[in-house]
Short mmCIF file of C-alpha atoms in Angstrom, two decimals:
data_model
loop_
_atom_site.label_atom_id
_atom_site.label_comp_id
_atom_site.label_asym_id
_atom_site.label_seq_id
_atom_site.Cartn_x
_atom_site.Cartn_y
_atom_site.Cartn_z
CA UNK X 1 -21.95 18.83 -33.01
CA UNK X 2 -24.51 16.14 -33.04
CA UNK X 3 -22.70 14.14 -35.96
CA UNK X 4 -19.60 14.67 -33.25
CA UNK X 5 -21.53 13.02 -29.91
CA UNK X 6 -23.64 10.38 -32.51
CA UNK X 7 -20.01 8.87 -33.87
CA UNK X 8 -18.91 5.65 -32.22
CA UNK X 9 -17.43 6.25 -28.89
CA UNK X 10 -13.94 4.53 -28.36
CA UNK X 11 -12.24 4.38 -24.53
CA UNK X 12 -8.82 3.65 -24.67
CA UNK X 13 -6.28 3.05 -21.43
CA UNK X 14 -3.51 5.23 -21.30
CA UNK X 15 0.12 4.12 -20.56
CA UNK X 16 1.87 6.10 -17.41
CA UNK X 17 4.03 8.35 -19.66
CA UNK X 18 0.61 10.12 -21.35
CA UNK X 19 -1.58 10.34 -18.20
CA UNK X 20 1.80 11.94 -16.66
CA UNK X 21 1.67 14.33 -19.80
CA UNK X 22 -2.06 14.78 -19.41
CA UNK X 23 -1.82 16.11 -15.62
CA UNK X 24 1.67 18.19 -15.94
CA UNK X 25 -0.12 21.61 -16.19
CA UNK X 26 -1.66 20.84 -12.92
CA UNK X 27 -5.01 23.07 -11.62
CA UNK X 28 -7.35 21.41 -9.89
CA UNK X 29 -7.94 17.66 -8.85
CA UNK X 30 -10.00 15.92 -6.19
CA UNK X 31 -8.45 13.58 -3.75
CA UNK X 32 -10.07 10.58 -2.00
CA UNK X 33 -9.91 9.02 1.15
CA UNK X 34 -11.54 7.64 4.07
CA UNK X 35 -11.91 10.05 6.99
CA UNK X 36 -13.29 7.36 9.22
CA UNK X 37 -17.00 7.75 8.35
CA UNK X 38 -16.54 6.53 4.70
CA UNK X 39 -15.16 7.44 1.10
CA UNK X 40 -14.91 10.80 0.78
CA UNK X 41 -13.95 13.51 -2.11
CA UNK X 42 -12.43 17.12 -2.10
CA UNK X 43 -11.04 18.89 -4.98
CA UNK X 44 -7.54 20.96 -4.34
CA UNK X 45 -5.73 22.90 -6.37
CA UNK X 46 -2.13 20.48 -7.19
CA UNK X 47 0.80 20.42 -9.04
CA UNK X 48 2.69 17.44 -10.13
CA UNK X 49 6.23 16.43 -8.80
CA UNK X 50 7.87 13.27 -10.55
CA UNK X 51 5.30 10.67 -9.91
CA UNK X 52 3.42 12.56 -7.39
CA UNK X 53 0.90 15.04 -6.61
CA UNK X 54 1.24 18.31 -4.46
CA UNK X 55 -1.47 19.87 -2.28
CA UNK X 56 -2.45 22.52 0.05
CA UNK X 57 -5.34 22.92 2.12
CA UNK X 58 -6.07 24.73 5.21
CA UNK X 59 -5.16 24.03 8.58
CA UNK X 60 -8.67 23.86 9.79
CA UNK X 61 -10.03 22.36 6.99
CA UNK X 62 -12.10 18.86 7.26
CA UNK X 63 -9.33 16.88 4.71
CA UNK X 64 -6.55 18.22 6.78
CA UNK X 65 -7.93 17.73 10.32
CA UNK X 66 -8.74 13.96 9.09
CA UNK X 67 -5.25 13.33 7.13
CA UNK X 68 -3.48 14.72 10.36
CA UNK X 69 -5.31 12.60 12.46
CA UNK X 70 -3.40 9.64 11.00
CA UNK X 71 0.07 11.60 11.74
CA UNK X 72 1.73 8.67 13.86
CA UNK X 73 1.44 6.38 10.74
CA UNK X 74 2.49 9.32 8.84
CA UNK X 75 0.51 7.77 5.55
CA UNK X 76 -2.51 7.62 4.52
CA UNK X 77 -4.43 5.84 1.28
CA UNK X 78 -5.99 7.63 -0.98
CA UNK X 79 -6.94 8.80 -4.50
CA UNK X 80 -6.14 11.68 -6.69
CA UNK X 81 -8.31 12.48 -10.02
CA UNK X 82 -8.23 14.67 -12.59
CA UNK X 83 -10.62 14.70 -15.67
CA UNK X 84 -11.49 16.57 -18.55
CA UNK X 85 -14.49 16.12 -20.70
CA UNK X 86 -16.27 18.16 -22.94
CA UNK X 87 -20.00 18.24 -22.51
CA UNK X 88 -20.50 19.22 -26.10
CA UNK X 89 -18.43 16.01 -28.02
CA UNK X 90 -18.49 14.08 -25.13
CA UNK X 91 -14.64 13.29 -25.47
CA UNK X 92 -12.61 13.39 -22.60
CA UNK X 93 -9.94 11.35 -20.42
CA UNK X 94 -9.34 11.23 -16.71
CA UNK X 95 -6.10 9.84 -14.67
CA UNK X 96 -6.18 8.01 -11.46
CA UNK X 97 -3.29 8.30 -9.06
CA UNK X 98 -3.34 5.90 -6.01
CA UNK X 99 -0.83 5.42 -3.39
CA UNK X 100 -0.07 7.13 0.21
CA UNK X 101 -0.49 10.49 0.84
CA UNK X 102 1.82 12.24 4.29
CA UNK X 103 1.62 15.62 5.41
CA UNK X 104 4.91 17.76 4.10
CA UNK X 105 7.49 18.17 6.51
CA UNK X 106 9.27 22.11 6.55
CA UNK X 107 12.15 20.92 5.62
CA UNK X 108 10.15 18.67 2.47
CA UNK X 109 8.32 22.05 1.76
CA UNK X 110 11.24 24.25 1.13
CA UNK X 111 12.27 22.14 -1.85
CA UNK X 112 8.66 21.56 -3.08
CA UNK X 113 7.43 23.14 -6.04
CA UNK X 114 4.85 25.79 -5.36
CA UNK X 115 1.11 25.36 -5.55
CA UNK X 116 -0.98 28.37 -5.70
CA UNK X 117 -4.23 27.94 -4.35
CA UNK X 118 -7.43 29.23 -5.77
CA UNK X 119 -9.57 29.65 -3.03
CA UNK X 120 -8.94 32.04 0.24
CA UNK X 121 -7.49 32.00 3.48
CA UNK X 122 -4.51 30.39 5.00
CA UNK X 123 -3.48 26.77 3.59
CA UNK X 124 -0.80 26.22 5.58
CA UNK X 125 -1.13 22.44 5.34
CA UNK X 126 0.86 20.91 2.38
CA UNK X 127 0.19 17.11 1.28
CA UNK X 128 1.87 14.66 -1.22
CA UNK X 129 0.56 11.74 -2.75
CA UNK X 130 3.29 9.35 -3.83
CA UNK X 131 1.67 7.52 -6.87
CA UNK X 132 2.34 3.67 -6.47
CA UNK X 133 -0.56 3.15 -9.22
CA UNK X 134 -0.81 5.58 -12.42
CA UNK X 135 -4.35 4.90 -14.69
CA UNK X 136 -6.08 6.87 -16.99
CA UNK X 137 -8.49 6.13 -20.07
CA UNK X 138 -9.04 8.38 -23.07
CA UNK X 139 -12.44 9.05 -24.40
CA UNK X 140 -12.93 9.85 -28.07
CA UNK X 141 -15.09 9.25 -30.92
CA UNK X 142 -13.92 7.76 -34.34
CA UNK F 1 -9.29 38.05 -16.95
CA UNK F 2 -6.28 39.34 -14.52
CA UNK F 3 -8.07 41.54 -12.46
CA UNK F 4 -10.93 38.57 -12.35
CA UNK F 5 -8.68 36.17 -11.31
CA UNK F 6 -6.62 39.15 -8.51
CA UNK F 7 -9.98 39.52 -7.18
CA UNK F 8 -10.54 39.03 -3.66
CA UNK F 9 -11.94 35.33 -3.29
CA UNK F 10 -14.32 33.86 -1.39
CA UNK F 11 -15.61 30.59 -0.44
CA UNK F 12 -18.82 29.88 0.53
CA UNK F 13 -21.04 26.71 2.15
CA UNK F 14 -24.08 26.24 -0.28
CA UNK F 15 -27.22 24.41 1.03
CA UNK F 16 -28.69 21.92 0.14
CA UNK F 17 -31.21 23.02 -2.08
CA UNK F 18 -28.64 24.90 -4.28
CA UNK F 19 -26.36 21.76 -4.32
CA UNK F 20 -29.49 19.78 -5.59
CA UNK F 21 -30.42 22.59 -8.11
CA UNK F 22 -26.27 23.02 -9.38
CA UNK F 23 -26.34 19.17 -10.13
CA UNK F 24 -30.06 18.39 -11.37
CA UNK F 25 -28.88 19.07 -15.07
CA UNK F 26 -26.31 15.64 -14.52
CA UNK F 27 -23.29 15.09 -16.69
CA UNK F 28 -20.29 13.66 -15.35
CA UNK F 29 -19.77 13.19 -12.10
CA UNK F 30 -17.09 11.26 -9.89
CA UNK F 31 -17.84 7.96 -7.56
CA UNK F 32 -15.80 7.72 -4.57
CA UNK F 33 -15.44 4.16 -2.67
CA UNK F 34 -12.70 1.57 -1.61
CA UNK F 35 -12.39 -1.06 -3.54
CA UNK F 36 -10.52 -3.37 -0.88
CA UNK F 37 -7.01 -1.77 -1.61
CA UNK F 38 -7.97 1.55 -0.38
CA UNK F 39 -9.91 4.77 -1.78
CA UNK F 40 -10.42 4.77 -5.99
CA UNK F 41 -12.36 7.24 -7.74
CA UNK F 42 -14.00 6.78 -11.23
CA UNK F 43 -16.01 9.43 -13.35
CA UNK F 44 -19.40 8.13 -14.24
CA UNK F 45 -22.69 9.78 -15.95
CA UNK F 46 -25.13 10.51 -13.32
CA UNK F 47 -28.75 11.87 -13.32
CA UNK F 48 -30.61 12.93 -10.40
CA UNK F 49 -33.31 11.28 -8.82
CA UNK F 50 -34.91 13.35 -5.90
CA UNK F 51 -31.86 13.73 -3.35
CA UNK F 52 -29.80 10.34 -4.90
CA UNK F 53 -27.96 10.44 -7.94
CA UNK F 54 -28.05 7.27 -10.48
CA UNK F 55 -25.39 6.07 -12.07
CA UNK F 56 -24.00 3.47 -14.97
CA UNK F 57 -21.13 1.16 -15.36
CA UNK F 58 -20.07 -1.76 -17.29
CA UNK F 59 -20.75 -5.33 -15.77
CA UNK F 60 -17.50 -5.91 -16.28
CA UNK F 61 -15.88 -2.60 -14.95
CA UNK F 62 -14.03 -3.01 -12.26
CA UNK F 63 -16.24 -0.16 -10.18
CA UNK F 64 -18.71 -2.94 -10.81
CA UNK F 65 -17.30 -5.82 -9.70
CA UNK F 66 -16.01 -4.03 -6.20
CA UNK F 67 -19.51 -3.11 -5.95
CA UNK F 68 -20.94 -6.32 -6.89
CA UNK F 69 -18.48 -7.89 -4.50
CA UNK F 70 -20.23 -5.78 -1.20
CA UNK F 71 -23.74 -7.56 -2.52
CA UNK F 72 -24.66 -9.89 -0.17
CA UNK F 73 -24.33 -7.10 2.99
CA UNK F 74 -26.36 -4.52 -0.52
CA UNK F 75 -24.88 -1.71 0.15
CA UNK F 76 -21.37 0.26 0.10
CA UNK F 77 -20.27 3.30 1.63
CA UNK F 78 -19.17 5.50 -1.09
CA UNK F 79 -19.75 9.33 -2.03
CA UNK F 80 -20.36 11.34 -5.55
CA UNK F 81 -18.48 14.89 -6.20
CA UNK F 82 -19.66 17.01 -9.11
CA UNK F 83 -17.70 20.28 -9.51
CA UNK F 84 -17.48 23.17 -12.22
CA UNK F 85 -14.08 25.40 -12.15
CA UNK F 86 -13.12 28.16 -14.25
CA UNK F 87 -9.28 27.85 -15.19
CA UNK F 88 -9.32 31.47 -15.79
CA UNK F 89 -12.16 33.07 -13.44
CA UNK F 90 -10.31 30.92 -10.82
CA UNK F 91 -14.55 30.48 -10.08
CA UNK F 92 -16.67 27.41 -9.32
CA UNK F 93 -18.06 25.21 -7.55
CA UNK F 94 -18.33 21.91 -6.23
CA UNK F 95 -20.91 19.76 -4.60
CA UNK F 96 -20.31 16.29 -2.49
CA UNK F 97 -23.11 13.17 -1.99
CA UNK F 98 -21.93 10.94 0.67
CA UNK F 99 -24.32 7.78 1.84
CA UNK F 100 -24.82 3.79 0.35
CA UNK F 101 -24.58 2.88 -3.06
CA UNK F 102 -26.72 -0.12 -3.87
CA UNK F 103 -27.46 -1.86 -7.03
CA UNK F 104 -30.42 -1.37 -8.75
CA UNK F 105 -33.25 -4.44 -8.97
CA UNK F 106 -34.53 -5.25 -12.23
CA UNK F 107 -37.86 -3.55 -10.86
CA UNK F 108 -36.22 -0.46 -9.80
CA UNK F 109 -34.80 0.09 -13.19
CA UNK F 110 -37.64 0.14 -14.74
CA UNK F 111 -39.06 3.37 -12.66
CA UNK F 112 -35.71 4.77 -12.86
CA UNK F 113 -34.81 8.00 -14.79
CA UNK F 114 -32.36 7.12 -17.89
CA UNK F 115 -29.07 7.87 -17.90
CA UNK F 116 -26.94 7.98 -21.06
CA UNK F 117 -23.20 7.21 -20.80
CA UNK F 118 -21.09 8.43 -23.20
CA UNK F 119 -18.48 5.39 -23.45
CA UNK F 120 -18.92 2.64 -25.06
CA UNK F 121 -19.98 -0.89 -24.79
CA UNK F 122 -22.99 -2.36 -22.38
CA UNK F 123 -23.80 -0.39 -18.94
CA UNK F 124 -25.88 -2.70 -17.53
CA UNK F 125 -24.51 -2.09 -14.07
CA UNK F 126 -27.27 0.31 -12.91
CA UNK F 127 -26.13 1.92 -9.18
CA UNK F 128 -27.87 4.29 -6.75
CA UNK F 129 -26.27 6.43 -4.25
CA UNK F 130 -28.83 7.73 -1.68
CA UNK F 131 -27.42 11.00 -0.27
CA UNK F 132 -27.56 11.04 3.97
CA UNK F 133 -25.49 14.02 3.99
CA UNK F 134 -25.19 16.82 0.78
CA UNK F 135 -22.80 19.35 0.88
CA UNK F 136 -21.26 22.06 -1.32
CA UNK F 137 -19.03 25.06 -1.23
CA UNK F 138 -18.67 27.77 -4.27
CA UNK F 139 -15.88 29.55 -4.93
CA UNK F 140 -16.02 33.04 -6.40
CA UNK F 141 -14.39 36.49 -6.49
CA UNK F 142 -15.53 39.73 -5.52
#
């Protein structure tokens, strides 16, 4: 293990097609945006449709109430992330999506592939971010 | 693991001393800010430093030149997320930092705690996010 984490770290960008790849399985991510007092993060259980990202929250939840505040514009910016490292080699990659993120409608939700949600109680409020930017970087040692 | 994971969950708000205490050991750890084209995230090394976290980036990073960019007013909203999940407990938790991240002075880095990164190249970039408001929520089953 420590020959592993003392061999020469190498980051390498990934192209859209592998950070796709990399976040198919889905699980959990943490989405970004501004809810009017500044950058903030939440992680949310997703799944990944096309070139975008699924999630549920609650109704009463903080990320919802601030996303539906922006309803009339329908769109909001922000940030999905997902990452995986491993503390022990200290390899790892994370993938950036970035783009606008609307509140499903019924009619959207009927076709939408299901996300199941880890944690309790109702999450009746169903989000998509539609990638417009795709990143992600690769972490390994050679 | 099934019955684990069909176990009733539960989510609960942690205070602030256990979100200090869950993060103290560092790692990796997420940086949340907008970068002039809306909210980006970027995983970073972190250590803690009383109730601020500390982080690293490359001069040349972009994370570092947004920041950089916000120098003259010193400061930039942004906010840190650390989180632990359990793809098969379906268990976890997650802690959120939100206040200004500045760049640390020559002098400052001197008193500051080291942090290692685990990519490559220089991380001379040297940022601290003082925490106004700390936050965390743990998922578990019962």
């Amino acid at each position: 293990m420590a020959s592993e984490s003392a061999a020469r770290p190498v980051l390498e960008e990934l192209d859209r097609a592998e950070c796709l790849r990399l976040i198919a399985p889905g699980g959990i991510g943490r989405v970004a945006y501004d809810d009017g007092e500044g950058p903030t993060v939440v992680p949310v259980n997703y799944v990944v449709d096309g070139e975008s990202v699924i999630f549920r929250t609650s109704e009463s939840a903080r990320l919802n109430r601030s996303l539906l505040a922006l309803v009339p514009s329908g769109q909001v910016r922000a940030a999905f992330e997902i990452d995986r490292f491993d503390p022990v080699t200290r390899e790892g990659w994370s993938v950036l999506l970035r783009g606008g993120a609307h509140a499903l409608s019924d009619e959207e939700r009927e076709s939408a592939i299901r996300v199941e949600p880890w944690a309790p109680g109702e999450r009746g409020a169903w989000f998509c971010l539609a990638a417009t930017e795709i990143s992600g970087r690769r972490l390994h040692r050679s």
